[in-house]
Amino acid sequence: MARARTPLRVSSNRTPESSSSSSPERAAYDDTDFFMTQANDSQSSVGISTFSDMTVTPAREREAVISPVSRLPPELLIGVFAKLGSTTDLRNCILVSRTWARNSVDLLWHRPLLNNWDNLNSVISAVQKTDGFFGYADLVKRLNLANPELTERLNDGTVQCLQLCKRVERLTLTSCSGLTDFGVTALVEGNRSLLALDISGLSSVTDHSLEAVADNCPRLQGLNITGCVNITDKAMIAVSENCRHIKRVKLNDCSELTDDSIISLATKCPQMLEIDLHGVKAITHLAVTSLIANGRHLRELRLAHCSLITDDAFLRLPARRNYESLRILDLTACDQLEDDGVDRIITAAPRLRNLVLAKCKKITDRAIASITKLGKNLHYVHLGHCQQITDGAVIQLVKMCNRIRYIDLACCHKLTDASIQQLANLPKLRRIGLVKCLAITDRSILALAKAKPGPGGGPLSSSSLERVHLSYCVHLTLGGIHALLNHCPKLTHLSLTGVQAFLREELTVFCRDAPAEFTDHQRDVFCVFSGVGVNRLRLYLNEAAHEVDYDGTMYDPDAEDAGEDEDDQQVAGMVAGLQGAMALGEGDEMDEEFGDGSETEQG
C-alpha cells in the first residue's frame, strides 16, 4: 500500500527574521540551491517576502567565488603545503592566490636552495628588493652556503649582500675558505635569532668573529668551529658567558684552546648535550672532570687524540654520583689512560652505549672486565690496538654484553679463534673489525657465517652482518670467505687487503680502486669489496664453485703436479711481500676503524 504523501507545508506570514530565530543558519561553504540562499532555510521560493532578499551584494559575490579550500584556516593550509616535496610545487602555490601565497611563501623561503651560483644571485637579488610583495630577507631562516659549487668562489663581498637576512636561525659556512672575519661578522651582527653556526674549515677566522657571536647571538645552541686554528680562550670564554643556552659544540683541532675555555663552557652552559674536543691537545684531566661533573645532561663526550688526559679525569669525579645521560664516550688515542680510569667512568656512567678505547694501549683484561658491567646497554665498542687484551676477556664481554652491534678488535694480536667464535654468537652483530688479528683462521669465519637462533629460541635466521674487516688475516682461505658471502645476505662491505687467497686478478676485478695516495706496494695488496662488488664476488664464486680449490687456489684439472712446487714458491714470496705491506700499514691510513673510513674505505 502506497505511503500517504505528506501535505505541503504552508509558508508562514511572519517575516524571515522571526522564523530565523528557530532555524540554524547554513554555513557559508555549504552547497545550496538558489532558492535556499536566505537566512531562513525553512522558506521555499514562493515565500520570499521582498525582492531585496534576492539582491547579490559585492561581499556575497566575493564569498561565492572563493573555493572551499581557500577558506581553510592558515595552519591547515600550511600543513598541506608542507607536504609538498618540490620547490617548483611551492612556487606554483604562491601563484594561485594571495591567500595561498601568504601561507606558502614562508615554506619556500625558509631554506632557499643555494646549490649553484645562479641560484645564489637570484636569492641576493630578491632579498635586496624594497618593493617586493613580501619582505624576503625576513623569511630566510636557514642559510647554507656550504655547497661545493659555491665554497671556492665565495668571499666577503658576496656574503655582504646577505646581511639583510637578520632572522636566520641556522647559518652554515663550512669550508667557505674565502671568508674572513669581515664576512662572518656581517652575517652575524644584528641577528639575535641565530641558533646554530657552522664555520668549520675557516682557518682565517679569528677571535673577532666569535666575539661578534657572543655580542649578538644570545639564543645560540649549536657551534661548530672545527679547524678554526686561530680561535683562542678569550673568544670561547666570551661565548660561554653570553650564550648560556649552548647545547652542542665541536671544537676539533682548535689547537689554541686550553682548559680555561673548556671549564668555562662546562660551568656556564649547564644545558650542554654534546661536545667534541678531537685533537684539542692542550686540555688535561681538569677540563674533562669539569665537563662530566657539571654536565648533568651531557650525552656525548668525544676526546679523541687528547693525549694529556690521564686516569685523574675520571678518578676525581664526585663520589656516589652517576651520570646516566652519558651515552657516547670517545677516548681514541688517549694513551695515558689505564684500567683504573676505565673502571671509574664505567661506574659513573652505567648507561654508556658507545665506548671507543682504540689505541689506549695501556688497558688490559681488567678494563674489559669493567666494561662488562654495562651489560645490555653496550651497543658499540672499539678496542682496536689494545694489544694486551686476551681471549678470556673478550669471551666474558660477549657473555655479559649480548646486545653488541659493532665491535672492532683490530691489531689485538693475542686473540685467536676461541674468542671470535664466541663473538659470532652475538645475535645483533652487524659490523666486526679483525684487521691484523693474525692468529684467526677459517674457523672464525665459518662461525660468523653460521645461522643464529631467532628471538626466544625461535627458528634459525641468517647472519645480520653488514660490514666485515679482515685485512691482513693471512691464514684465511677462499672456502671460508665463500661461506661467509653465501650466509650473510646483508653483507655490503668486505675488506681482504693482504689476504693471499684473494690477490688474484679474477677476483680483484670486483674490488674498488685503491686510493690515489697509496704506493705501488700498497696497491698490489689492496682488496676491498663494497656494495655491488660484494654481490658480484658472491655470484662469481657460486658460478665457479666446481673449479674452486678451498685451500686458497683456483684448481685447474689439467695442471701438472710438477707445477705445485713453483706455486709454493710464489706463495712464500707473496707472504713475504704482505709482511712488508703490513709494516707500511702500521699507520692510521691503513687501519680499518669504524666511522673514520680507515684504509680509506668509505663505502
Coordinates of C-alpha atoms in Angstrom, one line a residue:
M1 CA 0.0 0.0 0.0
A2 CA 1.4 3.4 -1.0
R3 CA 2.5 5.6 1.8
A4 CA 0.4 8.7 2.3
R5 CA 2.0 11.8 0.8
T6 CA 3.0 14.4 3.4
P7 CA 0.9 17.6 2.9
L8 CA 2.7 20.6 1.6
R9 CA 3.7 23.0 4.4
V10 CA 2.1 26.4 4.1
S11 CA 4.6 29.2 4.3
S12 CA 4.3 31.5 7.3
N13 CA 3.2 35.1 7.0
R14 CA 5.8 36.1 9.6
T15 CA 8.9 37.9 8.4
P16 CA 12.1 35.9 7.8
E17 CA 13.6 37.4 10.9
S18 CA 11.1 35.8 13.2
S19 CA 11.5 32.4 11.8
S20 CA 15.2 32.5 11.5
S21 CA 15.5 32.5 15.3
S22 CA 14.4 28.9 15.4
S23 CA 16.3 27.7 12.3
P24 CA 20.1 27.3 12.2
E25 CA 21.9 29.4 9.7
R26 CA 23.6 27.4 7.0
A27 CA 27.3 27.7 6.8
A28 CA 28.7 29.9 4.0
Y29 CA 30.6 26.9 2.5
D30 CA 27.5 24.6 2.2
D31 CA 26.4 23.6 -1.2
T32 CA 22.9 25.2 -1.7
D33 CA 20.4 25.8 -4.4
F34 CA 19.4 29.3 -5.4
F35 CA 16.1 29.1 -3.5
M36 CA 17.8 28.3 -0.3
T37 CA 20.1 31.3 -0.1
Q38 CA 18.1 33.0 2.6
A39 CA 19.0 33.0 6.2
N40 CA 15.9 31.0 7.0
D41 CA 16.3 27.7 5.1
S42 CA 12.7 26.7 6.0
Q43 CA 11.3 29.1 3.4
S44 CA 10.6 27.9 -0.1
S45 CA 11.0 30.0 -3.2
V46 CA 7.4 31.2 -3.0
G47 CA 7.8 32.5 0.5
I48 CA 10.3 35.3 -0.4
S49 CA 8.7 38.4 1.1
T50 CA 10.7 41.1 -0.7
F51 CA 12.9 41.4 -3.8
S52 CA 15.8 42.7 -1.7
D53 CA 16.3 39.2 -0.4
M54 CA 17.4 38.2 -3.9
T55 CA 20.0 41.0 -4.2
V56 CA 23.6 39.8 -4.6
T57 CA 25.9 42.2 -2.7
P58 CA 29.6 42.6 -3.6
A59 CA 30.6 40.8 -0.4
R60 CA 28.2 37.9 -1.1
E61 CA 29.6 37.7 -4.6
R62 CA 33.2 37.5 -3.4
E63 CA 32.2 34.8 -1.0
A64 CA 30.5 32.8 -3.7
V65 CA 33.6 32.7 -5.9
I66 CA 36.1 31.7 -3.2
S67 CA 36.7 27.9 -3.3
P68 CA 36.1 25.9 -0.1
V69 CA 39.8 25.1 0.2
S70 CA 40.7 28.8 0.3
R71 CA 38.5 29.1 3.4
L72 CA 40.7 26.7 5.4
P73 CA 42.5 28.1 8.4
P74 CA 46.1 29.2 7.8
E75 CA 47.5 26.4 10.0
L76 CA 45.8 23.8 7.9
L77 CA 46.9 25.3 4.6
I78 CA 50.5 25.5 5.9
G79 CA 50.2 21.8 6.9
V80 CA 49.1 20.8 3.4
F81 CA 51.8 22.9 1.7
A82 CA 54.5 21.5 4.0
K83 CA 53.8 18.0 2.5
L84 CA 55.0 19.2 -0.9
G85 CA 58.5 18.0 -1.6
S86 CA 59.3 20.2 -4.6
T87 CA 60.2 23.9 -4.6
T88 CA 58.5 24.1 -8.0
D89 CA 55.2 23.0 -6.5
L90 CA 55.5 25.6 -3.7
R91 CA 56.2 28.3 -6.3
N92 CA 53.1 27.3 -8.2
C93 CA 51.1 27.5 -4.9
I94 CA 52.3 31.1 -4.5
L95 CA 50.8 32.0 -7.9
V96 CA 47.3 30.7 -7.1
S97 CA 46.0 33.4 -4.9
R98 CA 47.0 35.9 -2.2
T99 CA 45.8 33.6 0.5
W100 CA 47.9 30.7 -0.8
A101 CA 50.8 33.0 -1.3
R102 CA 50.8 34.2 2.3
N103 CA 50.7 30.7 3.6
S104 CA 53.2 29.1 1.3
V105 CA 55.9 31.7 0.8
D106 CA 57.4 31.0 4.3
L107 CA 58.0 27.4 3.3
L108 CA 59.6 28.3 0.0
W109 CA 62.0 30.9 1.6
H110 CA 62.5 29.2 4.9
R111 CA 65.6 27.4 3.4
P112 CA 66.4 28.8 0.0
L113 CA 68.1 26.4 -2.4
L114 CA 71.7 27.6 -2.9
N115 CA 73.2 24.8 -4.9
N116 CA 74.8 27.0 -7.7
W117 CA 75.9 30.5 -8.4
D118 CA 72.8 31.5 -10.4
N119 CA 70.5 30.5 -7.5
L120 CA 72.6 32.5 -5.1
N121 CA 72.4 35.6 -7.3
S122 CA 68.6 35.2 -7.6
V123 CA 68.3 35.0 -3.8
I124 CA 70.6 38.0 -3.3
S125 CA 68.5 40.0 -5.8
A126 CA 65.2 39.1 -4.1
V127 CA 66.3 39.9 -0.5
Q128 CA 67.6 43.3 -1.7
K129 CA 64.3 44.4 -3.2
T130 CA 62.5 47.1 -1.3
D131 CA 59.2 47.0 -3.3
G132 CA 58.6 43.2 -3.3
F133 CA 55.2 41.8 -2.3
F134 CA 57.0 40.1 0.7
G135 CA 60.0 41.0 2.8
Y136 CA 62.0 38.1 1.6
A137 CA 65.0 38.9 3.8
D138 CA 62.9 38.3 6.9
L139 CA 61.6 35.0 5.6
V140 CA 65.0 33.3 5.4
K141 CA 65.6 31.1 8.5
R142 CA 68.3 28.7 7.2
L143 CA 71.2 29.8 5.1
N144 CA 73.5 27.1 3.8
L145 CA 76.5 28.3 1.7
A146 CA 78.5 25.1 2.0
N147 CA 77.7 23.7 -1.4
P148 CA 80.9 22.7 -3.3
E149 CA 79.7 24.8 -6.3
L150 CA 79.9 27.9 -4.1
T151 CA 82.6 27.4 -1.5
E152 CA 85.6 28.1 -3.7
R153 CA 84.1 31.3 -5.1
L154 CA 82.5 32.8 -2.1
N155 CA 84.2 35.8 -0.5
D156 CA 83.4 38.6 2.0
G157 CA 81.9 40.7 -0.7
T158 CA 79.4 38.0 -1.7
V159 CA 78.0 37.4 1.7
Q160 CA 77.8 41.1 2.4
C161 CA 74.8 41.1 0.1
L162 CA 73.0 38.7 2.5
Q163 CA 73.5 40.8 5.7
L164 CA 69.9 42.0 5.4
C165 CA 68.8 38.5 6.5
K166 CA 68.5 39.2 10.2
R167 CA 66.2 36.3 11.2
V168 CA 68.5 33.5 10.2
E169 CA 68.4 30.6 12.7
R170 CA 70.9 28.2 11.2
L171 CA 73.9 29.6 9.3
T172 CA 76.3 27.1 7.6
L173 CA 79.6 28.3 6.1
T174 CA 81.5 25.0 6.1
S175 CA 84.7 25.1 4.0
C176 CA 84.0 28.6 2.6
S177 CA 87.7 29.2 2.8
G178 CA 87.5 32.7 1.1
L179 CA 85.6 34.1 4.1
T180 CA 87.3 36.1 6.8
D181 CA 86.1 37.8 9.9
F182 CA 84.7 40.6 7.8
G183 CA 82.2 38.4 6.0
V184 CA 81.3 36.3 9.1
T185 CA 80.6 39.3 11.3
A186 CA 78.4 40.9 8.6
L187 CA 76.1 37.9 8.7
V188 CA 76.1 37.6 12.5
E189 CA 75.7 41.2 13.6
G190 CA 72.2 42.2 14.5
N191 CA 71.0 38.6 14.1
R192 CA 69.6 37.7 17.6
S193 CA 67.6 34.7 16.2
L194 CA 70.7 32.6 15.4
L195 CA 70.5 29.1 17.0
A196 CA 73.3 27.2 15.1
L197 CA 76.5 28.4 13.5
D198 CA 78.9 26.2 11.5
I199 CA 82.1 27.9 10.4
S200 CA 84.2 24.7 10.3
G201 CA 87.2 24.9 8.0
L202 CA 87.5 28.7 8.0
S203 CA 91.1 28.8 9.1
S204 CA 91.4 32.5 8.6
V205 CA 88.7 33.3 11.1
T206 CA 89.9 34.8 14.4
D207 CA 88.5 35.7 17.8
H208 CA 86.8 38.8 16.3
S209 CA 84.1 36.6 14.7
L210 CA 83.3 34.7 17.8
E211 CA 83.3 37.9 19.9
A212 CA 80.6 39.1 17.4
V213 CA 78.7 35.9 18.0
A214 CA 78.9 36.4 21.8
D215 CA 77.6 40.0 21.5
N216 CA 74.8 39.3 19.0
C217 CA 73.5 35.7 19.4
P218 CA 72.2 35.1 23.0
R219 CA 70.0 32.2 21.8
L220 CA 72.9 30.2 20.2
Q221 CA 72.6 26.5 20.9
G222 CA 75.0 24.9 18.4
L223 CA 78.5 25.9 17.4
N224 CA 81.0 24.2 15.1
I225 CA 84.4 25.8 14.7
T226 CA 86.3 22.7 13.7
G227 CA 89.7 23.7 12.2
C228 CA 89.5 27.3 13.2
V229 CA 93.0 27.2 14.5
N230 CA 93.2 30.9 15.4
I231 CA 90.4 30.8 17.9
T232 CA 91.7 31.3 21.5
D233 CA 90.4 31.0 25.0
K234 CA 89.5 34.7 25.1
A235 CA 86.8 34.3 22.4
M236 CA 85.4 31.0 23.7
I237 CA 85.1 32.3 27.2
A238 CA 83.1 35.3 25.8
V239 CA 80.8 32.9 24.0
S240 CA 80.3 30.7 27.1
E241 CA 79.4 33.8 29.2
N242 CA 76.9 35.3 26.8
C243 CA 75.4 32.3 25.1
R244 CA 74.2 30.3 28.1
H245 CA 71.9 28.1 26.0
I246 CA 74.6 26.2 24.1
K247 CA 73.9 22.5 23.8
R248 CA 76.2 21.2 21.1
V249 CA 79.8 22.3 20.4
K250 CA 82.5 21.0 18.0
L251 CA 86.0 22.4 18.7
N252 CA 88.0 19.8 16.7
D253 CA 91.6 20.7 16.1
C254 CA 91.3 24.1 17.7
S255 CA 94.9 23.9 19.0
E256 CA 94.9 27.2 20.8
L257 CA 92.2 26.3 23.3
T258 CA 93.2 25.1 26.8
D259 CA 91.4 24.0 30.0
D260 CA 90.3 27.6 30.7
S261 CA 87.8 27.8 27.9
I262 CA 86.5 24.2 28.3
I263 CA 85.9 24.7 32.0
S264 CA 84.1 28.0 31.3
L265 CA 81.8 26.1 28.9
A266 CA 81.2 23.4 31.4
T267 CA 80.3 25.8 34.2
K268 CA 78.4 28.5 32.3
C269 CA 76.4 26.3 29.9
P270 CA 74.5 23.8 32.0
Q271 CA 72.4 22.5 29.1
M272 CA 75.3 21.0 27.3
L273 CA 74.4 17.8 25.5
E274 CA 77.3 17.1 23.1
I275 CA 80.9 18.3 23.0
D276 CA 83.7 17.2 20.6
L277 CA 87.3 18.0 21.5
H278 CA 89.0 15.8 19.0
G279 CA 92.7 16.9 18.7
V280 CA 92.5 19.7 21.3
K281 CA 95.7 18.5 22.6
A282 CA 96.3 21.1 25.4
I283 CA 93.4 20.0 27.6
T284 CA 94.1 17.9 30.6
H285 CA 92.1 15.9 33.2
L286 CA 90.9 19.2 34.8
A287 CA 88.7 20.1 31.8
V288 CA 87.3 16.6 31.4
T289 CA 86.4 16.3 35.1
S290 CA 84.6 19.7 34.9
L291 CA 82.6 18.7 31.8
I292 CA 81.3 15.5 33.3
A293 CA 80.7 16.8 36.8
N294 CA 78.8 19.9 35.6
G295 CA 77.1 18.2 32.6
R296 CA 74.2 16.5 34.2
H297 CA 72.6 16.3 30.7
L298 CA 75.7 15.5 28.8
R299 CA 75.1 12.7 26.2
E300 CA 78.2 12.7 24.0
L301 CA 81.8 13.4 25.0
R302 CA 84.5 13.0 22.4
L303 CA 88.1 13.3 23.5
A304 CA 90.0 11.6 20.6
H305 CA 93.7 12.3 20.5
C306 CA 93.7 14.4 23.7
S307 CA 96.9 12.8 24.7
L308 CA 97.4 14.6 28.1
I309 CA 94.3 13.0 29.6
T310 CA 95.0 10.6 32.4
D311 CA 93.0 8.4 34.8
D312 CA 92.6 11.5 37.0
A313 CA 90.0 12.8 34.6
F314 CA 87.6 10.2 35.9
L315 CA 89.1 9.3 39.3
R316 CA 88.4 12.9 40.5
L317 CA 84.7 12.8 39.7
P318 CA 82.4 13.4 42.8
A319 CA 81.9 10.1 44.6
R320 CA 78.5 8.4 44.6
R321 CA 77.2 10.5 41.7
N322 CA 76.0 8.8 38.5
Y323 CA 75.9 10.4 35.0
E324 CA 73.2 8.4 33.4
S325 CA 72.7 10.7 30.5
L326 CA 76.1 10.0 29.1
R327 CA 75.7 7.6 26.1
I328 CA 78.8 8.1 23.9
L329 CA 82.4 8.4 25.1
D330 CA 85.3 8.5 22.6
L331 CA 88.8 8.2 24.1
T332 CA 90.7 7.3 21.0
A333 CA 94.5 7.5 21.4
C334 CA 94.3 8.8 25.0
D335 CA 97.3 6.6 25.5
Q336 CA 97.9 7.5 29.2
L337 CA 94.6 6.1 30.2
E338 CA 94.8 2.9 32.3
D339 CA 92.4 0.3 33.8
D340 CA 91.6 2.4 36.9
G341 CA 90.3 5.3 34.8
V342 CA 88.1 3.0 32.7
D343 CA 86.7 1.3 35.7
R344 CA 85.7 4.7 37.3
I345 CA 84.0 6.1 34.3
I346 CA 82.0 2.8 33.7
T347 CA 80.8 3.1 37.3
A348 CA 79.9 6.7 37.0
A349 CA 78.2 6.4 33.6
P350 CA 76.4 3.0 33.8
R351 CA 74.3 3.6 30.6
L352 CA 77.1 4.1 28.1
R353 CA 76.1 2.8 24.7
N354 CA 79.1 3.6 22.6
L355 CA 82.6 3.3 24.0
V356 CA 85.7 3.9 22.0
L357 CA 89.1 3.0 23.5
A358 CA 91.0 2.5 20.3
K359 CA 94.8 2.9 20.8
C360 CA 94.6 3.1 24.5
K361 CA 97.5 0.7 24.7
K362 CA 97.8 0.5 28.4
I363 CA 94.5 -1.1 29.1
T364 CA 94.3 -4.8 29.9
D365 CA 91.8 -7.5 30.6
R366 CA 90.9 -5.7 33.8
A367 CA 89.4 -2.8 31.9
I368 CA 87.4 -5.2 29.7
A369 CA 86.0 -6.8 32.9
S370 CA 84.9 -3.3 34.0
I371 CA 83.2 -2.8 30.6
T372 CA 81.1 -5.9 31.1
K373 CA 79.2 -4.1 33.8
L374 CA 77.5 -2.1 31.1
G375 CA 75.6 -5.3 30.1
K376 CA 72.8 -4.8 27.6
N377 CA 73.4 -1.1 27.4
L378 CA 76.5 -1.5 25.3
H379 CA 76.0 -1.5 21.6
Y380 CA 79.3 -0.2 20.1
V381 CA 82.7 -0.9 21.4
H382 CA 86.1 -0.1 19.7
L383 CA 89.2 -1.8 21.2
G384 CA 91.5 -1.6 18.2
H385 CA 95.2 -1.6 19.0
C386 CA 94.5 -2.6 22.7
Q387 CA 97.1 -5.3 22.3
Q388 CA 97.1 -6.6 25.8
I389 CA 93.6 -8.0 25.8
T390 CA 93.2 -11.7 25.5
D391 CA 90.6 -14.3 24.5
G392 CA 89.3 -14.7 28.1
A393 CA 88.3 -11.0 28.4
V394 CA 86.5 -11.0 25.0
I395 CA 84.6 -14.1 25.8
Q396 CA 83.4 -12.6 29.1
L397 CA 82.5 -9.4 27.3
V398 CA 80.3 -11.4 24.8
K399 CA 78.5 -13.2 27.7
M400 CA 77.7 -10.1 29.6
C401 CA 77.0 -7.6 26.8
N402 CA 75.0 -9.6 24.3
R403 CA 73.4 -6.6 22.5
I404 CA 76.7 -5.5 20.9
R405 CA 76.1 -4.5 17.3
Y406 CA 79.6 -3.1 16.4
I407 CA 82.9 -4.3 17.7
D408 CA 86.4 -3.6 16.5
L409 CA 89.4 -5.6 17.7
A410 CA 92.0 -4.6 15.0
C411 CA 95.6 -5.4 15.9
C412 CA 94.7 -7.3 19.0
H413 CA 97.3 -9.9 18.2
K414 CA 96.6 -12.2 21.2
L415 CA 93.2 -13.1 20.1
T416 CA 92.5 -16.5 18.5
D417 CA 89.6 -18.4 17.0
A418 CA 88.3 -19.1 20.5
S419 CA 87.2 -15.5 21.2
I420 CA 86.0 -14.9 17.6
Q421 CA 83.8 -18.0 17.7
Q422 CA 82.1 -16.6 20.8
L423 CA 81.7 -13.2 19.1
A424 CA 79.8 -15.0 16.4
N425 CA 77.1 -15.8 18.9
L426 CA 76.1 -12.1 19.3
P427 CA 72.5 -12.1 17.8
K428 CA 72.6 -8.4 16.6
L429 CA 76.2 -8.2 15.4
R430 CA 76.3 -6.1 12.2
R431 CA 79.9 -4.9 11.9
I432 CA 83.1 -6.6 13.1
G433 CA 86.7 -5.5 12.6
L434 CA 89.5 -8.0 12.9
V435 CA 92.3 -6.3 10.9
K436 CA 95.7 -7.9 11.6
C437 CA 94.3 -10.4 14.0
L438 CA 97.0 -12.8 12.7
A439 CA 96.0 -15.9 14.6
I440 CA 92.5 -16.3 13.3
T441 CA 91.6 -18.9 10.7
D442 CA 88.6 -20.1 8.7
R443 CA 87.1 -21.5 11.9
S444 CA 86.3 -17.9 13.0
I445 CA 84.8 -17.1 9.6
L446 CA 82.6 -20.2 9.4
A447 CA 81.4 -19.3 12.9
L448 CA 80.5 -15.8 11.8
A449 CA 78.6 -17.3 8.8
K450 CA 76.6 -19.7 10.9
A451 CA 72.9 -19.1 11.2
K452 CA 71.6 -17.8 14.6
P453 CA 68.6 -18.8 16.6
G454 CA 65.7 -16.4 16.3
P455 CA 64.3 -14.4 19.3
G456 CA 63.2 -16.5 22.2
G457 CA 64.8 -19.6 20.7
G458 CA 62.8 -19.4 17.5
P459 CA 63.8 -20.8 14.1
L460 CA 67.3 -20.1 12.8
S461 CA 67.8 -16.9 10.9
S462 CA 70.6 -15.8 8.6
S463 CA 73.5 -13.7 9.8
S464 CA 72.9 -10.0 10.3
L465 CA 76.5 -9.0 9.4
E466 CA 76.8 -5.9 7.1
R467 CA 80.5 -5.0 7.2
V468 CA 83.4 -7.3 7.9
H469 CA 87.0 -6.1 8.1
L470 CA 89.5 -9.0 7.7
S471 CA 92.6 -7.3 6.1
Y472 CA 95.9 -8.9 6.8
C473 CA 94.3 -12.0 8.3
V474 CA 96.8 -14.1 6.3
H475 CA 95.5 -17.5 7.3
L476 CA 92.1 -17.1 5.7
T477 CA 91.2 -19.1 2.6
L478 CA 88.7 -18.9 -0.2
G479 CA 86.5 -21.5 1.3
G480 CA 85.8 -19.6 4.5
I481 CA 85.1 -16.3 2.7
H482 CA 82.8 -18.1 0.2
A483 CA 80.8 -19.5 3.1
L484 CA 80.6 -16.0 4.7
L485 CA 79.3 -14.5 1.4
N486 CA 76.6 -17.1 1.0
H487 CA 75.4 -17.0 4.6
C488 CA 75.4 -13.2 5.1
P489 CA 72.8 -11.8 2.7
K490 CA 73.1 -8.3 4.2
L491 CA 76.8 -8.0 3.7
T492 CA 77.7 -4.8 1.9
H493 CA 81.4 -4.4 2.7
L494 CA 84.2 -6.9 2.9
S495 CA 87.9 -5.9 3.2
L496 CA 90.5 -8.6 2.5
T497 CA 93.6 -6.4 1.8
G498 CA 96.7 -8.6 2.1
V499 CA 94.8 -11.9 2.2
Q500 CA 96.7 -14.2 -0.1
A501 CA 93.8 -16.2 -1.4
F502 CA 92.2 -13.1 -2.9
L503 CA 95.3 -11.5 -4.5
R504 CA 94.5 -12.8 -8.0
E505 CA 93.2 -11.0 -11.0
E506 CA 90.0 -12.9 -11.5
L507 CA 88.8 -11.8 -8.0
T508 CA 90.3 -8.4 -7.7
V509 CA 88.3 -7.2 -10.7
F510 CA 85.4 -7.0 -8.3
C511 CA 87.3 -4.7 -5.9
R512 CA 87.0 -1.0 -5.9
D513 CA 90.0 1.1 -6.9
A514 CA 92.8 1.7 -4.4
P515 CA 93.1 5.3 -3.1
A516 CA 95.3 7.6 -5.3
E517 CA 97.7 8.3 -2.4
F518 CA 98.7 4.6 -2.0
T519 CA 102.1 3.4 -3.0
D520 CA 102.6 0.8 -5.7
H521 CA 103.3 -1.8 -2.9
Q522 CA 100.1 -0.9 -1.1
R523 CA 98.1 -1.1 -4.4
D524 CA 99.4 -4.6 -5.0
V525 CA 97.8 -5.9 -1.8
F526 CA 94.7 -3.7 -1.7
C527 CA 91.5 -5.8 -1.8
V528 CA 88.2 -4.2 -0.7
F529 CA 84.8 -5.3 -1.9
S530 CA 82.0 -2.8 -1.4
G531 CA 78.3 -2.5 -2.5
V532 CA 77.7 -4.1 -5.8
G533 CA 81.3 -5.6 -5.7
V534 CA 80.2 -7.9 -2.9
N535 CA 77.3 -9.2 -4.9
R536 CA 79.4 -9.7 -8.0
L537 CA 82.1 -11.6 -6.0
R538 CA 79.4 -13.9 -4.5
L539 CA 77.9 -14.6 -7.9
Y540 CA 81.2 -15.4 -9.4
L541 CA 82.3 -17.8 -6.7
N542 CA 79.0 -19.6 -6.8
E543 CA 79.2 -20.0 -10.6
A544 CA 82.8 -21.2 -10.4
A545 CA 82.3 -23.4 -7.3
H546 CA 83.3 -26.6 -9.2
E547 CA 86.7 -25.0 -10.1
V548 CA 87.5 -23.6 -6.7
D549 CA 90.2 -25.2 -4.5
Y550 CA 89.2 -24.2 -1.0
D551 CA 92.8 -24.3 0.2
G552 CA 93.0 -20.8 -1.4
T553 CA 93.9 -21.6 -5.1
M554 CA 91.9 -21.9 -8.3
Y555 CA 92.0 -25.6 -9.3
D556 CA 92.8 -26.4 -12.9
P557 CA 92.2 -30.2 -13.6
D558 CA 94.7 -30.2 -16.4
A559 CA 97.6 -28.8 -14.4
E560 CA 100.6 -31.0 -13.8
D561 CA 101.7 -31.9 -10.3
A562 CA 105.1 -30.6 -11.3
G563 CA 103.7 -27.0 -11.0
E564 CA 102.9 -27.3 -7.4
D565 CA 106.5 -26.6 -6.2
E566 CA 106.5 -23.4 -8.3
D567 CA 103.2 -22.3 -6.8
D568 CA 104.5 -22.9 -3.3
Q569 CA 107.5 -20.7 -4.0
Q570 CA 105.2 -17.9 -5.4
V571 CA 103.0 -18.1 -2.2
A572 CA 106.1 -17.8 0.0
G573 CA 107.2 -14.8 -1.9
M574 CA 103.8 -13.2 -1.6
V575 CA 103.6 -13.8 2.1
A576 CA 106.9 -12.0 2.5
G577 CA 105.5 -9.1 0.4
L578 CA 102.5 -9.0 2.7
Q579 CA 104.6 -8.7 5.7
G580 CA 106.3 -5.7 4.1
A581 CA 102.9 -4.2 3.3
M582 CA 101.8 -4.7 6.9
A583 CA 104.8 -2.7 8.0
L584 CA 103.8 0.0 5.7
G585 CA 100.3 -0.1 7.0
E586 CA 101.0 0.4 10.7
G587 CA 99.9 4.0 10.4
D588 CA 96.3 5.2 10.7
E589 CA 95.9 5.3 6.9
M590 CA 95.8 1.5 6.7
D591 CA 93.9 0.7 9.9
E592 CA 90.3 -0.2 9.4
E593 CA 88.3 1.6 12.1
F594 CA 84.6 2.1 12.2
G595 CA 83.5 5.6 11.5
D596 CA 86.6 7.1 10.0
G597 CA 86.8 5.1 6.8
S598 CA 90.2 3.6 7.6
E599 CA 92.1 2.1 4.9
T600 CA 90.3 4.9 3.1
E601 CA 87.3 2.7 3.0
Q602 CA 84.3 4.9 2.6
G603 CA 81.9 2.6 1.0

